[in-house]
Tab-separated table of C-alpha atoms in Angstrom:
chain	number	residue	atom	x	y	z
L	1	MET	CA	43.762	-12.422	-10.271
L	2	THR	CA	41.569	-15.316	-9.180
L	3	ALA	CA	40.963	-16.417	-5.602
L	4	ALA	CA	42.973	-19.591	-6.174
L	5	GLU	CA	45.995	-17.513	-7.233
L	6	ARG	CA	45.749	-15.426	-4.040
L	7	THR	CA	46.125	-18.346	-1.653
L	8	PRO	CA	48.732	-17.341	0.944
L	9	ILE	CA	52.211	-18.577	1.714
L	10	VAL	CA	51.953	-19.870	5.298
L	11	VAL	CA	55.022	-19.680	7.543
L	12	GLY	CA	55.168	-21.597	10.801
L	13	LEU	CA	56.899	-19.233	13.216
L	14	ALA	CA	59.453	-20.189	15.829
L	15	ALA	CA	59.265	-18.441	19.206
L	16	ASP	CA	63.031	-17.836	19.086
L	17	PRO	CA	63.542	-14.402	17.443
L	18	SER	CA	66.971	-15.451	16.167
L	19	ARG	CA	65.437	-18.063	13.858
L	20	ARG	CA	64.457	-15.953	10.877
L	21	VAL	CA	65.751	-17.923	7.863
L	22	ALA	CA	62.448	-19.734	7.219
L	23	LEU	CA	60.522	-16.499	7.732
L	24	ALA	CA	62.770	-14.673	5.257
L	25	TRP	CA	62.402	-17.519	2.739
L	26	GLY	CA	58.609	-17.436	3.008
L	27	ALA	CA	58.465	-13.646	2.711
L	28	ASP	CA	60.701	-13.658	-0.363
L	29	GLU	CA	58.612	-16.424	-1.964
L	30	ALA	CA	55.377	-14.531	-1.333
L	31	PHE	CA	56.932	-11.392	-2.835
L	32	ARG	CA	58.137	-13.247	-5.953
L	33	ARG	CA	54.758	-14.911	-6.485
L	34	ARG	CA	52.754	-11.794	-5.532
L	35	LEU	CA	50.851	-13.725	-2.895
L	36	PRO	CA	49.822	-12.750	0.644
L	37	LEU	CA	51.840	-14.021	3.579
L	38	ARG	CA	50.273	-15.625	6.661
L	39	LEU	CA	52.371	-15.984	9.826
L	40	VAL	CA	51.271	-18.790	12.158
L	41	LEU	CA	52.487	-19.387	15.704
L	42	ALA	CA	51.051	-22.509	17.379
L	43	ARG	CA	51.525	-22.681	21.150
L	44	GLY	CA	50.293	-26.256	21.657
L	45	ARG	CA	52.645	-29.104	22.451
L	46	PRO	CA	53.289	-31.830	19.833
L	47	ALA	CA	52.876	-35.484	20.732
L	48	ASP	CA	55.680	-36.815	22.940
L	49	GLY	CA	56.584	-39.438	20.365
L	50	GLN	CA	57.619	-36.680	17.941
L	51	LEU	CA	60.011	-34.941	20.350
L	52	SER	CA	63.376	-35.480	21.921
L	53	ALA	CA	63.853	-34.698	25.608
L	54	ALA	CA	65.322	-31.263	24.823
L	55	ALA	CA	62.488	-30.498	22.392
L	56	ARG	CA	59.918	-31.484	25.038
L	57	ARG	CA	61.470	-29.020	27.483
L	58	ARG	CA	61.344	-26.253	24.872
L	59	ALA	CA	57.707	-27.110	24.077
L	60	ASP	CA	56.801	-27.016	27.765
L	61	ARG	CA	58.333	-23.547	28.090
L	62	ARG	CA	56.417	-22.367	25.025
L	63	VAL	CA	53.095	-23.735	26.279
L	64	GLY	CA	53.628	-22.324	29.757
L	65	ALA	CA	54.709	-18.895	28.544
L	66	PRO	CA	52.212	-16.028	28.792
L	67	ARG	CA	50.151	-15.362	25.715
L	68	GLY	CA	51.582	-11.872	25.609
L	69	THR	CA	55.046	-13.331	24.965
L	70	ALA	CA	53.731	-15.208	21.918
L	71	GLU	CA	51.950	-12.097	20.687
L	72	GLY	CA	55.213	-10.190	21.015
L	73	ALA	CA	56.997	-12.833	18.913
L	74	VAL	CA	54.335	-12.473	16.221
L	75	ARG	CA	54.686	-8.681	16.229
L	76	GLU	CA	58.457	-8.970	15.863
L	77	ALA	CA	57.987	-11.333	12.919
L	78	VAL	CA	55.596	-8.901	11.231
L	79	ALA	CA	58.077	-6.064	11.727
L	80	PHE	CA	60.825	-8.214	10.202
L	81	VAL	CA	58.683	-8.892	7.115
L	82	ARG	CA	57.607	-5.246	6.791
L	83	ASP	CA	61.232	-4.156	6.836
L	84	ARG	CA	62.105	-6.726	4.150
L	85	HIS	CA	59.056	-6.219	1.888
L	86	PRO	CA	57.061	-3.118	2.877
L	87	CYS	CA	54.215	-3.705	0.389
L	88	LEU	CA	53.591	-7.363	1.238
L	89	ASP	CA	50.095	-8.322	2.422
L	90	VAL	CA	50.699	-9.931	5.853
L	91	SER	CA	48.201	-11.618	8.185
L	92	THR	CA	48.803	-13.484	11.452
L	93	LEU	CA	47.343	-16.391	13.405
L	94	LEU	CA	48.122	-17.259	17.030
L	95	ALA	CA	46.701	-20.701	17.848
L	96	ASP	CA	46.663	-22.789	21.009
L	97	ASP	CA	46.631	-26.153	19.177
L	98	ALA	CA	49.681	-28.264	18.353
L	99	PRO	CA	51.806	-27.012	15.422
L	100	VAL	CA	51.174	-30.135	13.305
L	101	VAL	CA	47.408	-29.801	13.659
L	102	VAL	CA	47.410	-26.084	12.854
L	103	LEU	CA	49.720	-26.329	9.840
L	104	ARG	CA	47.847	-29.283	8.358
L	105	GLU	CA	44.642	-27.291	8.552
L	106	GLN	CA	46.318	-24.230	7.053
L	107	SER	CA	47.663	-26.296	4.145
L	108	ARG	CA	44.127	-26.774	2.828
L	109	SER	CA	43.944	-23.141	1.747
L	110	ALA	CA	47.640	-22.321	1.258
L	111	ALA	CA	49.922	-22.121	-1.761
L	112	ALA	CA	52.760	-23.505	0.389
L	113	VAL	CA	53.615	-24.122	4.045
L	114	VAL	CA	57.097	-23.118	5.215
L	115	VAL	CA	58.685	-24.500	8.393
L	116	GLY	CA	62.182	-24.164	9.802
L	117	SER	CA	64.667	-26.744	11.024
L	118	ARG	CA	67.992	-26.380	12.769
L	119	PRO	CA	70.937	-28.726	13.422
L	120	PRO	CA	71.297	-30.121	16.938
L	121	ALA	CA	74.448	-29.480	18.931
L	122	GLY	CA	77.178	-32.091	18.782
L	123	ARG	CA	76.032	-34.002	15.715
L	124	GLY	CA	78.782	-33.014	13.325
L	125	GLY	CA	76.541	-30.768	11.287
L	126	ALA	CA	73.808	-33.338	10.605
L	127	PHE	CA	70.287	-32.009	10.825
L	128	ALA	CA	67.699	-33.527	13.122
L	129	ALA	CA	64.595	-34.932	11.486
L	130	PRO	CA	62.120	-32.069	11.980
L	131	PRO	CA	59.428	-33.228	14.450
L	132	VAL	CA	56.822	-30.985	12.812
L	133	ALA	CA	57.804	-31.206	9.148
L	134	LEU	CA	57.388	-34.954	8.586
L	135	PRO	CA	53.824	-35.297	9.933
L	136	VAL	CA	52.793	-32.080	8.174
L	137	ILE	CA	54.217	-33.262	4.845
L	138	ARG	CA	52.530	-36.628	5.186
L	139	HIS	CA	49.013	-35.165	5.032
L	140	ALA	CA	49.478	-31.652	3.625
L	141	ALA	CA	47.315	-30.516	0.731
L	142	CYS	CA	49.991	-28.140	-0.629
L	143	PRO	CA	53.784	-28.136	-1.000
L	144	VAL	CA	55.690	-28.037	2.298
L	145	VAL	CA	59.072	-26.301	2.429
L	146	VAL	CA	61.601	-27.209	5.134
L	147	VAL	CA	64.206	-24.433	5.461
L	148	ARG	CA	67.460	-24.979	7.321
L	149	GLU	CA	68.797	-22.771	10.073
L	150	PRO	CA	71.330	-21.333	9.433
L	151	ALA	CA	71.245	-20.669	5.700
L	152	VAL	CA	73.779	-22.318	3.369
L	153	THR	CA	76.070	-20.629	0.854
L	154	ARG	CA	74.903	-21.154	-2.721
L	155	HIS	CA	76.912	-21.198	-5.914
L	156	ALA	CA	76.200	-19.218	-9.074
L	157	PRO	CA	74.516	-19.794	-11.434
L	158	PRO	CA	71.488	-20.827	-9.349
L	159	TYR	CA	69.890	-24.227	-9.824
L	160	ILE	CA	67.114	-26.398	-8.394
L	161	VAL	CA	67.427	-30.169	-7.984
L	162	VAL	CA	64.461	-32.518	-8.457
L	163	GLY	CA	64.741	-36.037	-7.057
L	164	VAL	CA	62.398	-38.299	-9.020
L	165	ASP	CA	63.026	-41.379	-6.936
L	166	VAL	CA	63.283	-40.993	-3.166
L	167	GLY	CA	61.287	-43.973	-1.996
L	168	TRP	CA	57.871	-43.655	-3.597
L	169	ASP	CA	56.274	-45.485	-6.521
L	170	GLY	CA	57.207	-42.876	-9.142
L	171	ARG	CA	53.983	-43.010	-11.174
L	172	ARG	CA	52.464	-39.618	-10.315
L	173	HIS	CA	54.829	-37.829	-8.002
L	174	PRO	CA	57.621	-36.895	-10.451
L	175	ALA	CA	55.208	-34.961	-12.692
L	176	ALA	CA	54.050	-32.707	-9.843
L	177	ALA	CA	57.575	-32.260	-8.463
L	178	VAL	CA	59.128	-31.408	-11.838
L	179	VAL	CA	56.343	-28.981	-12.772
L	180	HIS	CA	56.719	-27.227	-9.400
L	181	ALA	CA	60.486	-26.958	-9.903
L	182	LEU	CA	60.089	-25.606	-13.448
L	183	ASP	CA	57.678	-22.920	-12.269
L	184	ALA	CA	60.000	-21.927	-9.410
L	185	ALA	CA	63.026	-21.864	-11.729
L	186	ALA	CA	61.231	-19.625	-14.233
L	187	ARG	CA	60.467	-17.115	-11.465
L	188	CYS	CA	64.034	-16.849	-10.179
L	189	GLY	CA	66.041	-17.510	-13.351
L	190	ALA	CA	67.481	-20.835	-12.203
L	191	ALA	CA	68.305	-24.080	-13.974
L	192	VAL	CA	66.652	-27.403	-13.094
L	193	ARG	CA	68.482	-30.703	-12.639
L	194	VAL	CA	66.218	-33.762	-12.658
L	195	LEU	CA	67.961	-36.725	-11.026
L	196	TYR	CA	67.012	-40.388	-10.834
L	197	VAL	CA	68.995	-42.252	-8.167
L	198	TRP	CA	69.319	-45.955	-8.907
L	199	HIS	CA	69.987	-47.996	-5.797
L	200	PRO	CA	71.429	-51.468	-6.564
L	201	PRO	CA	69.330	-54.343	-5.180
L	202	LEU	CA	70.586	-56.301	-2.202
L	203	LEU	CA	71.755	-59.276	-4.292
L	204	GLY	CA	73.173	-57.115	-7.051
L	205	VAL	CA	72.709	-57.503	-10.805
L	206	LEU	CA	74.686	-59.269	-13.480
L	207	ASP	CA	75.256	-56.224	-15.681
L	208	GLU	CA	74.960	-52.904	-13.869
L	209	ARG	CA	76.106	-50.945	-16.903
L	210	ALA	CA	73.228	-52.261	-18.989
L	211	ALA	CA	70.718	-51.544	-16.220
L	212	LEU	CA	71.981	-47.977	-15.825
L	213	ARG	CA	72.008	-47.499	-19.600
L	214	GLU	CA	68.355	-48.469	-19.815
L	215	CYS	CA	67.525	-46.108	-16.931
L	216	ARG	CA	69.220	-43.238	-18.790
L	217	VAL	CA	67.234	-43.930	-21.951
L	218	LEU	CA	63.960	-43.904	-20.029
L	219	MET	CA	64.996	-40.801	-18.119
L	220	ALA	CA	65.748	-38.923	-21.344
L	221	ASP	CA	62.335	-39.904	-22.686
L	222	MET	CA	60.606	-38.611	-19.554
L	223	VAL	CA	62.397	-35.256	-19.597
L	224	ALA	CA	61.993	-34.666	-23.349
L	225	GLY	CA	58.394	-33.489	-23.017
L	226	TRP	CA	59.167	-30.929	-20.333
L	227	ARG	CA	62.169	-29.622	-22.250
L	228	THR	CA	59.996	-29.048	-25.327
L	229	THR	CA	57.175	-27.269	-23.524
L	230	ARG	CA	59.405	-25.191	-21.192
L	231	PRO	CA	62.207	-23.857	-23.409
L	232	ASP	CA	62.597	-20.861	-21.070
L	233	VAL	CA	64.166	-23.080	-18.372
L	234	ASP	CA	67.582	-24.731	-18.593
L	235	LEU	CA	66.525	-28.338	-17.895
L	236	ARG	CA	69.103	-31.077	-17.402
L	237	HIS	CA	68.840	-34.655	-16.198
L	238	GLY	CA	70.977	-37.494	-14.971
L	239	VAL	CA	70.984	-41.001	-13.525
L	240	LEU	CA	73.130	-41.640	-10.459
L	241	ARG	CA	74.069	-44.871	-8.744
L	242	GLY	CA	74.114	-45.113	-4.964
L	243	ASP	CA	72.152	-44.307	-1.847
L	244	PRO	CA	69.330	-41.875	-2.748
L	245	ALA	CA	69.597	-39.700	0.371
L	246	ARG	CA	73.377	-39.353	0.159
L	247	MET	CA	73.409	-38.677	-3.569
L	248	LEU	CA	70.649	-36.068	-3.398
L	249	ALA	CA	72.364	-34.382	-0.444
L	250	ARG	CA	75.604	-34.201	-2.403
L	251	GLU	CA	74.038	-32.917	-5.614
L	252	SER	CA	71.908	-30.270	-3.874
L	253	ALA	CA	74.500	-29.021	-1.392
L	254	HIS	CA	74.548	-25.545	-2.960
L	255	ALA	CA	71.172	-25.584	-4.731
L	256	LEU	CA	68.345	-23.137	-4.230
L	257	ALA	CA	66.133	-26.080	-3.250
L	258	LEU	CA	65.649	-29.834	-3.514
L	259	VAL	CA	62.172	-30.758	-4.773
L	260	VAL	CA	60.753	-34.225	-4.089
L	261	GLY	CA	57.352	-35.853	-4.392
L	262	ALA	CA	55.323	-36.354	-1.236
L	263	GLY	CA	53.329	-39.479	-0.703
L	264	GLY	CA	49.620	-38.851	-0.412
L	265	HIS	CA	47.572	-40.206	2.438
L	266	GLY	CA	49.109	-42.810	4.692
L	267	PRO	CA	52.158	-43.003	6.887
L	268	ARG	CA	53.801	-45.643	4.687
L	269	ASN	CA	54.288	-43.198	1.827
L	270	LEU	CA	56.557	-40.662	3.502
L	271	SER	CA	57.757	-42.049	6.830
L	272	GLY	CA	60.418	-44.327	5.334
L	273	PRO	CA	64.098	-43.901	6.133
L	274	VAL	CA	65.016	-42.353	2.767
L	275	VAL	CA	62.873	-39.230	3.052
L	276	ALA	CA	63.679	-38.810	6.742
L	277	ARG	CA	67.385	-38.910	5.895
L	278	VAL	CA	66.875	-36.431	3.065
L	279	LEU	CA	65.387	-33.982	5.564
L	280	ARG	CA	68.258	-34.614	7.990
L	281	HIS	CA	71.176	-34.283	5.598
L	282	VAL	CA	70.197	-31.990	2.716
L	283	PRO	CA	71.391	-28.494	3.677
L	284	CYS	CA	69.281	-26.520	1.200
L	285	PRO	CA	65.502	-26.006	1.512
L	286	VAL	CA	63.546	-29.196	0.794
L	287	VAL	CA	60.217	-28.801	-1.021
L	288	ALA	CA	57.836	-31.765	-0.696
L	289	VAL	CA	55.147	-31.588	-3.391
L	290	PRO	CA	52.010	-33.658	-2.703
L	291	ARG	CA	50.253	-35.904	-5.190
L	292	PRO	CA	47.606	-33.954	-7.111
L	293	VAL	CA	43.999	-34.935	-6.507
L	294	THR	CA	43.395	-35.366	-10.233
L	295	TYR	CA	46.403	-36.482	-12.204
L	296	LEU	CA	46.613	-35.538	-15.868
L	297	ARG	CA	49.423	-36.850	-18.021
L	298	PRO	CA	51.230	-33.667	-19.046
L	299	PHE	CA	52.415	-34.801	-22.433
L	300	GLY	CA	50.220	-37.748	-23.366
L	301	ARG	CA	52.650	-40.410	-22.176
L	302	PRO	CA	53.410	-41.729	-18.702
L	303	GLY	CA	57.130	-41.018	-18.854
L	304	ALA	CA	57.751	-41.186	-15.115
L	305	ALA	CA	55.911	-44.491	-14.829
L	306	ARG	CA	57.932	-45.881	-17.727
L	307	LEU	CA	61.133	-44.760	-16.020
L	308	VAL	CA	60.432	-46.656	-12.813
L	309	ARG	CA	58.858	-49.712	-14.450
L	310	GLY	CA	61.666	-49.925	-16.995
L	311	ALA	CA	64.337	-49.686	-14.333
L	312	ARG	CA	62.703	-52.412	-12.259
L	313	THR	CA	62.297	-54.607	-15.333
L	314	ALA	CA	65.967	-54.182	-16.198
L	315	VAL	CA	67.065	-55.010	-12.673
L	316	GLY	CA	64.812	-58.052	-12.531
L	317	ARG	CA	65.969	-59.335	-15.905
L	318	TYR	CA	69.644	-59.161	-15.018
L	319	ALA	CA	69.044	-60.548	-11.535
L	320	ARG	CA	67.252	-63.603	-12.991
L	321	ARG	CA	70.233	-64.364	-15.202
L	322	LEU	CA	72.535	-64.646	-12.218
L	323	PRO	CA	71.331	-68.054	-10.890
L	324	ARG	CA	71.390	-69.556	-14.392
L	325	ASP	CA	74.938	-68.363	-15.029
L	326	ARG	CA	76.072	-69.747	-11.695
L	327	ARG	CA	74.565	-73.176	-12.495
L	328	ALA	CA	76.272	-73.173	-15.875
């Protein structure tokens, strides 16, 4: 096995010993992929702008706690992993920097970074936007997995949802997200559902049925290559109409994971309201796959780019007809 294949799964630990869902997810993923596991506990305080008042108080308690307390939390986490997977290669890191800084640095040499998130009290079950996950995803060099606390009940047979339009340009991100989902599905025997969510423009279109029909044709063309080259995975696709965050949350309510494309280098790519709402409302683990440094067209045709460009062309064409029909 090469050095690249032995890059670890990094789990950002929570000081609270009752929060073990993300740790269990990371340990199981490392076991399935036969990779080492690295447990990271960062004691530094995030920037105030990333925290609510309650989160700031928790961060202050963590920073002010004795180092021995943090070391004890790390030891408990190692014992939890050893009990779950006795043969797993486990290493630890206790850092005094802020969690975002530490996890971004760890992502440079990791196969994936796993962080946890939990719902706040009194919000009707809605999840808070993770203060660590968003800035880590924005600049991470590897996939970032946000795992909910507590875990959700999943239906059988297992499936993974891939959202190929959650607010980014769609030219390179769907390829990386779909490939990641196909690999994960092959390891755990799950199906893959690739979804394109079409959000109607503000002024509407003259013929929504025609616009959606053209989106479905382009979507089928994009998925055809992956279905041919990965016959071992049950791959399905669909085009939905509505709000992307709400539709993806509904479709992935009982999925093993929701996989989306992450936006490269710049806050504009992943700090928009759609992705933030996906992280708040999707109950299953969310996997954000970054743009690859070198993008190679997987099947000799830019299917994802055609999907997005074709959909925008269809919307624009029908929208331009509207003023002329009104004048007539």
